[in-house]
Short mmCIF file of C-alpha atoms and ligand atoms in Angstrom, two decimals:
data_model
loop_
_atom_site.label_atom_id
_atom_site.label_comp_id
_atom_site.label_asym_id
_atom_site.label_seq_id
_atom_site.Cartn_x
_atom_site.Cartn_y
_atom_site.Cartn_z
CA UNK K 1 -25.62 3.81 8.91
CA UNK K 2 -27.60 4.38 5.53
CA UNK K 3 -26.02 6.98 3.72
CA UNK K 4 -27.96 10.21 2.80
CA UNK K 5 -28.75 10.56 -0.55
CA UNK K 6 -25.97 12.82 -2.27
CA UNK K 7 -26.96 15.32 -4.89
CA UNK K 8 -25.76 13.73 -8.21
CA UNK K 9 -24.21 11.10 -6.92
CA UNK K 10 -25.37 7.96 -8.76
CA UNK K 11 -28.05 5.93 -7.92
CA UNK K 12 -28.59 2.50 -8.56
CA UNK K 13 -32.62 0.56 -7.92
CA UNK K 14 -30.78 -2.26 -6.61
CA UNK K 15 -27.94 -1.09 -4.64
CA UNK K 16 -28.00 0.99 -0.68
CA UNK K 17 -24.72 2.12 0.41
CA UNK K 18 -23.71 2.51 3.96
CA UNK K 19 -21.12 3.10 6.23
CA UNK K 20 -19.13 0.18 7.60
CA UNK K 21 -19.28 -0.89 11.10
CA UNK K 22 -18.06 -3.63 13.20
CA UNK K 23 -21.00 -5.82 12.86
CA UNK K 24 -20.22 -6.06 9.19
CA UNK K 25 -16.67 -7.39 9.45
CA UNK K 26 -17.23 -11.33 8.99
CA UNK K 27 -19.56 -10.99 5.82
CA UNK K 28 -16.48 -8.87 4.39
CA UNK K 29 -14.25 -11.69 5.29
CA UNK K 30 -16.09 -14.32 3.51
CA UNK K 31 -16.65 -12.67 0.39
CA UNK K 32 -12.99 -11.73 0.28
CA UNK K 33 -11.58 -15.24 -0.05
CA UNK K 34 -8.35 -15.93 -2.00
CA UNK K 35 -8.32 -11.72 -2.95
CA UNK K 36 -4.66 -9.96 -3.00
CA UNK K 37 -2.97 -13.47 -3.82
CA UNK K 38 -3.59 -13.95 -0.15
CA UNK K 39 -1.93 -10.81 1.22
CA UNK K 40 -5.34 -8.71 1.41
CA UNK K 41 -4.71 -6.24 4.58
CA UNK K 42 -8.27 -5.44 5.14
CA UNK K 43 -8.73 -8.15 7.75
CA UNK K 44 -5.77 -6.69 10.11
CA UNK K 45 -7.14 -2.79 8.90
CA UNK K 46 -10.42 -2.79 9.10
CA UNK K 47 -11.65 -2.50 13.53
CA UNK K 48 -9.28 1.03 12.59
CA UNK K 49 -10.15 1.62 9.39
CA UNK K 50 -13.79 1.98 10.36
CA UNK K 51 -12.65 4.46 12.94
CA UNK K 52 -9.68 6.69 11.21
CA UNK K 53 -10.36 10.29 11.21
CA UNK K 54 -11.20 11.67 7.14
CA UNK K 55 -11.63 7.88 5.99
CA UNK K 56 -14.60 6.25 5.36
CA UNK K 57 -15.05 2.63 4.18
CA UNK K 58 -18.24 2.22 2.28
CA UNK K 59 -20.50 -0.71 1.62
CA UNK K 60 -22.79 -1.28 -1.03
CA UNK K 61 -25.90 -3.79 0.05
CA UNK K 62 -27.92 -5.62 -1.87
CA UNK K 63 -31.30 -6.88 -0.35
CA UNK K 64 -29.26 -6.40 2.90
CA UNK K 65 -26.38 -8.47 1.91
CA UNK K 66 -22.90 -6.66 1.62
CA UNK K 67 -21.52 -6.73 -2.05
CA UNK K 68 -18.87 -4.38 -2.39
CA UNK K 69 -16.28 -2.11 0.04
CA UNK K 70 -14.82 0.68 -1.09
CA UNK K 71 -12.92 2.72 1.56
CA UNK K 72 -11.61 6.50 0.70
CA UNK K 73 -9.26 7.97 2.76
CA UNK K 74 -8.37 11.73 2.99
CA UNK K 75 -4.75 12.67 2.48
CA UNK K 76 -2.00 15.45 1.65
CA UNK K 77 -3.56 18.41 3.31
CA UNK K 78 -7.48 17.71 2.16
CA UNK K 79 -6.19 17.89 -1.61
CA UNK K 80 -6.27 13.91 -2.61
CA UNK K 81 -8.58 11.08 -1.72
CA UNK K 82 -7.15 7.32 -1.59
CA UNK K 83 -9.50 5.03 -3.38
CA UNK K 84 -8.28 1.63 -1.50
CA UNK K 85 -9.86 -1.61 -0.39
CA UNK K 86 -12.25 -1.96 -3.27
CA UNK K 87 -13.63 -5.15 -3.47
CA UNK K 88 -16.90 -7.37 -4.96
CA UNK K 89 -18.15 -10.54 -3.88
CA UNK K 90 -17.29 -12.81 -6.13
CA UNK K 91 -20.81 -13.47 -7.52
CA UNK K 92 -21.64 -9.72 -7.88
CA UNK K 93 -18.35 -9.32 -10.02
CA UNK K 94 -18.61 -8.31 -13.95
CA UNK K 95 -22.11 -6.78 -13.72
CA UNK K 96 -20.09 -2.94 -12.93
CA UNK K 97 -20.37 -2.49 -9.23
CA UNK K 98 -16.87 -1.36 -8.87
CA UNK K 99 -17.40 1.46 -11.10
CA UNK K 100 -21.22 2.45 -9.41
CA UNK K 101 -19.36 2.03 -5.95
CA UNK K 102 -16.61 4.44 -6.87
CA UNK K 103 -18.59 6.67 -8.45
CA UNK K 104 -21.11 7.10 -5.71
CA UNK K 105 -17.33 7.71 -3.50
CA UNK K 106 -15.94 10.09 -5.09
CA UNK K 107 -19.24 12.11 -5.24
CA UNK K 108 -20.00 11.44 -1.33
CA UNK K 109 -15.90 12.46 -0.52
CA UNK K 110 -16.40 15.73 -3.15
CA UNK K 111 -19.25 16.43 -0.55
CA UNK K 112 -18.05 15.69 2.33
CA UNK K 113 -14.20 17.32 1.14
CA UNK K 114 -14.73 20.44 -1.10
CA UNK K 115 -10.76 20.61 -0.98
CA UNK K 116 -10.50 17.42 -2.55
CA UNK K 117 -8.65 17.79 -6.06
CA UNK K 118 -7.44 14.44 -7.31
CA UNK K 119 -8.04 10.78 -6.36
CA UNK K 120 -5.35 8.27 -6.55
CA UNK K 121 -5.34 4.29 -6.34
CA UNK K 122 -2.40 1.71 -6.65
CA UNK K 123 -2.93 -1.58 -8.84
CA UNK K 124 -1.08 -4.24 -10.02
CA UNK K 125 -3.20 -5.54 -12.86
CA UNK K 126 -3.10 -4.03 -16.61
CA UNK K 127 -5.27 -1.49 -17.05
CA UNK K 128 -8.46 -1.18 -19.92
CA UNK K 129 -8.02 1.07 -22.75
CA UNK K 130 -11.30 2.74 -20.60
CA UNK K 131 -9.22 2.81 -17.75
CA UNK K 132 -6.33 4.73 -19.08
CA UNK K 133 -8.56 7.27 -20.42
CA UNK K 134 -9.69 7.59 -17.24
CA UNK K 135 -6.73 7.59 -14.88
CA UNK K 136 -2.96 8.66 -15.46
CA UNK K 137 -0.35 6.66 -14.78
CA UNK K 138 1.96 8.73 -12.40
CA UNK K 139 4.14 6.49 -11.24
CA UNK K 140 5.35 3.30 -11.17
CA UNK K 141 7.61 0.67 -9.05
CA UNK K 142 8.82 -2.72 -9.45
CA UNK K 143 7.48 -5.48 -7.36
CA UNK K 144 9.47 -8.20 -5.78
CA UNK K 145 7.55 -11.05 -3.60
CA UNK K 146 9.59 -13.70 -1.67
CA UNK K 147 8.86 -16.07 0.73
CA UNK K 148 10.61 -17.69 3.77
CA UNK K 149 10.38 -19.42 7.18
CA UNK K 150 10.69 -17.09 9.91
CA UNK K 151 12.61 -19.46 12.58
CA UNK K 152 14.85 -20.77 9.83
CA UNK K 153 16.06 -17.22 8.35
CA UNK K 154 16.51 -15.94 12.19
CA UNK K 155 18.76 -19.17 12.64
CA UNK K 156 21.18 -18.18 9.46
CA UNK K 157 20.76 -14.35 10.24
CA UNK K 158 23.77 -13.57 12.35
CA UNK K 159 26.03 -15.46 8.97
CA UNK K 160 25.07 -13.76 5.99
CA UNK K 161 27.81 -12.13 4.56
CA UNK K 162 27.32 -7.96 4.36
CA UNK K 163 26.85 -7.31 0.53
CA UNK K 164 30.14 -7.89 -1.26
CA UNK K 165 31.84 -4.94 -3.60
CA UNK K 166 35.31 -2.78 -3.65
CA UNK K 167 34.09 -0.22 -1.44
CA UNK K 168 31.05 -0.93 0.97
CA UNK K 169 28.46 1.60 1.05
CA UNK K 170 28.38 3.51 5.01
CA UNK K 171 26.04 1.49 7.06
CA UNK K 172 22.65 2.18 6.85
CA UNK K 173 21.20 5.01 9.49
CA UNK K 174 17.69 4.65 11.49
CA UNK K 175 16.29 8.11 10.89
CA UNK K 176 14.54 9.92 13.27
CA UNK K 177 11.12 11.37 13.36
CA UNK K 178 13.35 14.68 12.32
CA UNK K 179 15.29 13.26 9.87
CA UNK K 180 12.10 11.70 8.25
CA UNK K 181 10.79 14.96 7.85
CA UNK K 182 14.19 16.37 6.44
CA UNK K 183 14.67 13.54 4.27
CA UNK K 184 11.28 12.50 2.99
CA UNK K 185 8.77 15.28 3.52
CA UNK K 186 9.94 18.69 3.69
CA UNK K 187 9.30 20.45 0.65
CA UNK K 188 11.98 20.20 -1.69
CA UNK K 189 13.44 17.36 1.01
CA UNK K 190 16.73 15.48 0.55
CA UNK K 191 15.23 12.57 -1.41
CA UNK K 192 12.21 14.27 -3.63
CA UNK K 193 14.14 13.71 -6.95
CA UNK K 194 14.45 10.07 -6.25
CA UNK K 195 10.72 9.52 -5.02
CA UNK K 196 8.27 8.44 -7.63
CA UNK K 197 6.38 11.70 -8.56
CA UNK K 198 7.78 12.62 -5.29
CA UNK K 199 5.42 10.33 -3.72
CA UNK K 200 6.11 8.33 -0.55
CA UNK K 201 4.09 4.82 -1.57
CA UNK K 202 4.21 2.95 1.61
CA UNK K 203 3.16 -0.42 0.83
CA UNK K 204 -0.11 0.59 -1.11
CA UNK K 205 -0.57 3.95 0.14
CA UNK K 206 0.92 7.01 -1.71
CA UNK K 207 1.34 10.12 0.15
CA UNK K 208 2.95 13.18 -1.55
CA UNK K 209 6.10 14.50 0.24
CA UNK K 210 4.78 16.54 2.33
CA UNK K 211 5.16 17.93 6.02
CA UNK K 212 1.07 17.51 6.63
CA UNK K 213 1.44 14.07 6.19
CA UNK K 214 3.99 13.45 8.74
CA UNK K 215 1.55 12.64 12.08
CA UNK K 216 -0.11 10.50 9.84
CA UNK K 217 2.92 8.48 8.93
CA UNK K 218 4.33 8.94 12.44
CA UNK K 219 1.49 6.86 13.49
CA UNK K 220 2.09 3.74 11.71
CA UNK K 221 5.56 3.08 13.76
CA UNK K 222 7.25 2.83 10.31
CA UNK K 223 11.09 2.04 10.40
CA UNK K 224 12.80 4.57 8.04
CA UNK K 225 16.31 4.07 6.87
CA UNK K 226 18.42 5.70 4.25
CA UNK K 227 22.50 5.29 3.59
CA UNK K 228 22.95 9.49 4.25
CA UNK K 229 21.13 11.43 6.43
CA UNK K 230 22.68 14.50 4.10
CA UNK K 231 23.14 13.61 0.91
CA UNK K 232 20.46 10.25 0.82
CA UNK K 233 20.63 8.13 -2.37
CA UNK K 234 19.21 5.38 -1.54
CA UNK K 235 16.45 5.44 1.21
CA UNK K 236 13.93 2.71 2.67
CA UNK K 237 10.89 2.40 4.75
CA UNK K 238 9.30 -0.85 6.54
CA UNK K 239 5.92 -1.26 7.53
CA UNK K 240 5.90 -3.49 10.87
CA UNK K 241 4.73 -7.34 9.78
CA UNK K 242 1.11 -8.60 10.41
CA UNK K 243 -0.85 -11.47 9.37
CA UNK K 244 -2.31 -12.47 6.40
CA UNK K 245 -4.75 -15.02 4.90
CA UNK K 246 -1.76 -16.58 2.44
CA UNK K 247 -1.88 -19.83 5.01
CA UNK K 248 -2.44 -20.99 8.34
CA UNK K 249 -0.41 -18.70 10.16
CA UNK K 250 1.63 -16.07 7.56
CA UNK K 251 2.85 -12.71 7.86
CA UNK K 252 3.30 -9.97 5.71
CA UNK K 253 6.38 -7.87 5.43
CA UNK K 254 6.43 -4.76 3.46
CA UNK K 255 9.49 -3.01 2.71
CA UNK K 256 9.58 0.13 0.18
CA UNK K 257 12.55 1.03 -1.73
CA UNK K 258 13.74 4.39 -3.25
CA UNK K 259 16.66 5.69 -5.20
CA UNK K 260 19.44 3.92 -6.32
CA UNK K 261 22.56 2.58 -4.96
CA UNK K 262 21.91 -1.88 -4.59
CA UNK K 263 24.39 -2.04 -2.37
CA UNK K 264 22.71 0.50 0.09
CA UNK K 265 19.78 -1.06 -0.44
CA UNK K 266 20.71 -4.44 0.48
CA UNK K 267 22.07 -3.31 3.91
CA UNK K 268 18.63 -1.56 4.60
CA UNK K 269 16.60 -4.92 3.31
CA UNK K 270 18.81 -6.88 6.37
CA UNK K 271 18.88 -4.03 8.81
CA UNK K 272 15.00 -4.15 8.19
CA UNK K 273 14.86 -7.94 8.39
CA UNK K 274 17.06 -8.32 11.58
CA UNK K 275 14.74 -5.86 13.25
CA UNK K 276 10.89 -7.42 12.19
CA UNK K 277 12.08 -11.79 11.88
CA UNK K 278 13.17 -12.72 15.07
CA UNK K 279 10.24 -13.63 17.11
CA UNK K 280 8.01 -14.26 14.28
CA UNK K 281 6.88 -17.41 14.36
CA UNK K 282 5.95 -18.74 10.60
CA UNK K 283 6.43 -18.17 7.04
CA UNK K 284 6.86 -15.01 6.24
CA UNK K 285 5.47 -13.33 2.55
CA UNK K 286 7.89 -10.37 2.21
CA UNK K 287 7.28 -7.87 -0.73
CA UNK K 288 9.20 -4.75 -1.92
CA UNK K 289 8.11 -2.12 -4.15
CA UNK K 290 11.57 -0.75 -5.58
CA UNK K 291 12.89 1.03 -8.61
CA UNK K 292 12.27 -1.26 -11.54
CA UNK K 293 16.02 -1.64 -12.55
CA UNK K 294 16.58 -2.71 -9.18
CA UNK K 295 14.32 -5.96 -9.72
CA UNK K 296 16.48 -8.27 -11.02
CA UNK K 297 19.91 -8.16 -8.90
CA UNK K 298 17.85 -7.79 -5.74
CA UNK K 299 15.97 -10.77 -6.45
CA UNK K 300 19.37 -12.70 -7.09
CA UNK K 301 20.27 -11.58 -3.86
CA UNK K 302 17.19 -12.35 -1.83
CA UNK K 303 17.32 -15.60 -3.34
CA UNK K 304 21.15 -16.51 -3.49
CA UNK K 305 22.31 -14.82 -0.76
CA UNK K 306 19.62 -14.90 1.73
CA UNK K 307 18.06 -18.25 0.69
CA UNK K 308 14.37 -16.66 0.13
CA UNK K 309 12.25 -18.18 -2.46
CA UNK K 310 10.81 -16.35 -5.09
CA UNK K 311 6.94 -15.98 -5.06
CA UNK K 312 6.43 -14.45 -8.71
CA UNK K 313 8.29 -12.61 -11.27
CA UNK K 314 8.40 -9.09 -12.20
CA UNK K 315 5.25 -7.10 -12.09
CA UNK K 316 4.81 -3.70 -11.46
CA UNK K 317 2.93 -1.24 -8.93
CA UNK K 318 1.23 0.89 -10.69
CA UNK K 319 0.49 5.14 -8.86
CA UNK K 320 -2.62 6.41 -10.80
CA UNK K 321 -4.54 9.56 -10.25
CA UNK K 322 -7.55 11.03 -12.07
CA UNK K 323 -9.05 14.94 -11.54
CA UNK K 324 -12.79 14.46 -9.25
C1 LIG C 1 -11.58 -5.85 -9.23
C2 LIG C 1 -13.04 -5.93 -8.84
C3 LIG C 1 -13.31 -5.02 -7.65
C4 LIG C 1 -13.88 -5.48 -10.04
O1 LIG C 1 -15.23 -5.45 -9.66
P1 LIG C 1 -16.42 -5.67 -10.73
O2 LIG C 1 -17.65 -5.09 -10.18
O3 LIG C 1 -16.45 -7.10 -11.14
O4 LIG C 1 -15.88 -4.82 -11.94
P2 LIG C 1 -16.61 -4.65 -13.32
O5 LIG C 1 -15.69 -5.17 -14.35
O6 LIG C 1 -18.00 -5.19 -13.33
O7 LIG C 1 -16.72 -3.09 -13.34
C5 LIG C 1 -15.90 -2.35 -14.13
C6 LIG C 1 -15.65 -1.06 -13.43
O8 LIG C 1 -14.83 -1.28 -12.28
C7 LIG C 1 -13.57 -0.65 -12.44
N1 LIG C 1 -12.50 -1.54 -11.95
C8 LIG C 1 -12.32 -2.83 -12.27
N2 LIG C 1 -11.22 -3.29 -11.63
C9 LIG C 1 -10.73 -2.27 -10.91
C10 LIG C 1 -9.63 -2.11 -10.03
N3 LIG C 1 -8.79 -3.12 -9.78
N4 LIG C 1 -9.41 -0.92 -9.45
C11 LIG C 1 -10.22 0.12 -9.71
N5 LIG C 1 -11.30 0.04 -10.53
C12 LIG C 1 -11.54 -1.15 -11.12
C13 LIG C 1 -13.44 -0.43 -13.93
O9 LIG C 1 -12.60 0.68 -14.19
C14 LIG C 1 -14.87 -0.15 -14.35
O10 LIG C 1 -15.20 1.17 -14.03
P3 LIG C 1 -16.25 1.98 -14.95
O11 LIG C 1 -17.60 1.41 -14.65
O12 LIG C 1 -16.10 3.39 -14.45
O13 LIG C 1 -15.81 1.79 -16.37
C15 LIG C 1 -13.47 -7.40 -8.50
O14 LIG C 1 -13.11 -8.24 -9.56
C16 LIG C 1 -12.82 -7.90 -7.22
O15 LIG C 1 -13.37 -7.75 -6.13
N6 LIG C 1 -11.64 -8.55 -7.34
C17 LIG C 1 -10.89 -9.02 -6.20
C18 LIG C 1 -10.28 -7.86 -5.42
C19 LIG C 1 -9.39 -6.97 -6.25
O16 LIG C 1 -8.61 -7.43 -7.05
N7 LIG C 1 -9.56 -5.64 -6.05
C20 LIG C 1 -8.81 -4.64 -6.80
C21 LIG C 1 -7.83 -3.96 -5.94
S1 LIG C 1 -6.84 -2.83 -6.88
#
């Protein structure tokens, strides 16, 4: 569906944006190739995507072909948009699409969402000089990508030691829809001095701490663990695998870390694994977004301890957010 013209939005001879539908899902696959080092998510998202209520995933065409997808998404009680999904075919890219694409968004979700306030976006790359005028950098979290065989992990599962240390940490609890609200999302909840700008990023997506986002979260049949329902220092959340382009057959595992305590965090990362790699069939791409001091023993431990190898080094998630 052509989208109506949008008082001041910009306009652009060459370009017609329109709402994605199902019909356009293979030409978005093919000019997606080789994005996200292989882990792009749009290819499991996208049949919902096109349908979630407050998103909409745009499309700019050019002479009928698609060019670019930009999807905005709705959050935190109508106050911020998510800017996520953005993407150019590859012979489109360096001309400035992704700026007219987000520009014509944010103008078409101001119109659409007077209550929107802020728009925020997660990146991994380093930003322009340009770009950090135009965005603030809210937040950040380390990222740690490993890689191992499904089958072969579940085989050495049931004999990897605990974590080792004078006193072990109590065993990691499950929480409850409840206790997710208590811990993560109530207003001044257990863990919002330990969130990033008391943001809940699951995977890419930040959410603020807050109770209206719970149904939304609810939804995703996240697995939430922290090492205190009470007094939480270290808490987790695991978004449930699905595959990926990285190979023939490869799933993605996201696990998001936040706090401190290692220790704590360790016994969450197996808790989580025990619960998502049996079953699965293949390799297995697992990355966690965690406190940046936490990088460097929890890679030693992924990779000493549980055998995983490591994909990259240490780069960073970045939470920005600019006024609309
Ligand atoms: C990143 C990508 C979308 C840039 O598209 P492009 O049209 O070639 O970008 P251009 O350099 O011509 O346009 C620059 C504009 O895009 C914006 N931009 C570039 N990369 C961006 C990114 N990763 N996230 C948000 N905005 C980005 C710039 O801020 C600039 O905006 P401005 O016009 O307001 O100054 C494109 O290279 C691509 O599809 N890459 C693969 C997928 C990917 O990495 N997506 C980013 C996910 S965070």
């Amino acid at each position: 569906m052509k989208i109506e013209a949008i008082p001041g939005a910009p306009q652009d001879g060459d370009l017609e944006f329109v709402l994605a539908t199902e019909k356009e899902f293979e030409e978005i696959v093919s000019m997606s190739h080789g994005i996200y080092g292989g882990l792009d998510y749009l290819p499991s998202r996208y049949h919902s995507w096109i349908n979630e209520k407050d998103r909409m995933v745009v499309l700019a065409k050019k002479e009928g072909d698609v060019i670019g997808l930009l999807s905005m998404f709705v959050v935190d009680d109508g106050e911020t948009a998510l800017l996520e999904g953005l993407r150019v075919a590859p012979w489109e890219r360096g001309r400035g699409v992704a700026g007219v694409l987000q520009r014509f968004c944010c103008q078409m979700v101001k119109h659409r969402y007077p209550s929107v306030r802020v728009v925020r976006l997660t990146r991994d790359d380093k930003l322009t000089p340009k770009e950090l005028n135009k965005y603030r950098v809210i937040a950040k979290q380390g990222i740690l990508l490993v890689r191992f065989n499904a089958p072969e992990f579940s085989s050495r599962l049931s004999s990897i030691p605990l974590p080792a240390g004078p006193s072990r940490p109590s065993p990691p609890i499950l929480l409850s829809p409840e206790e997710v609200h208590a811990v993560f999302l109530e207003r001044g909840g257990l863990l919002k001095d330990l969130l990033p700008h008391k943001t809940v990023i699951q995977d890419w997506q930040p959410f603020q701490a807050l109770p209206g986002n719970h149904d939304l979260l609810h939804r995703k049949s996240l697995r939430w663990m922290a090492d205190d329902n009470v007094r939480p220092r270290v808490a987790s959340l695991c978004t449930p695998p699905f595959p990926v382009p990285a190979g023939p057959l490869c799933f993605y595992l996201n696990i998001d870390v936040f706090g401190s305590g290692l220790r704590g965090a360790q016994e969450q990362l197996l808790s989580h694994l025990a619960a998502h790699v049996p079953g699965l069939p293949a390799d297995v791409k697992c990355q966690l977004f965690l406190p940046p001091t936490m990088w460097r023993p929890m890679a030693d431990f992924c990779t000493s301890v549980l055998g995983f190898q490591l994909e990259k080094g240490y780069t960073e998630q970045y939470l920005l957010e600019a006024d609309i």
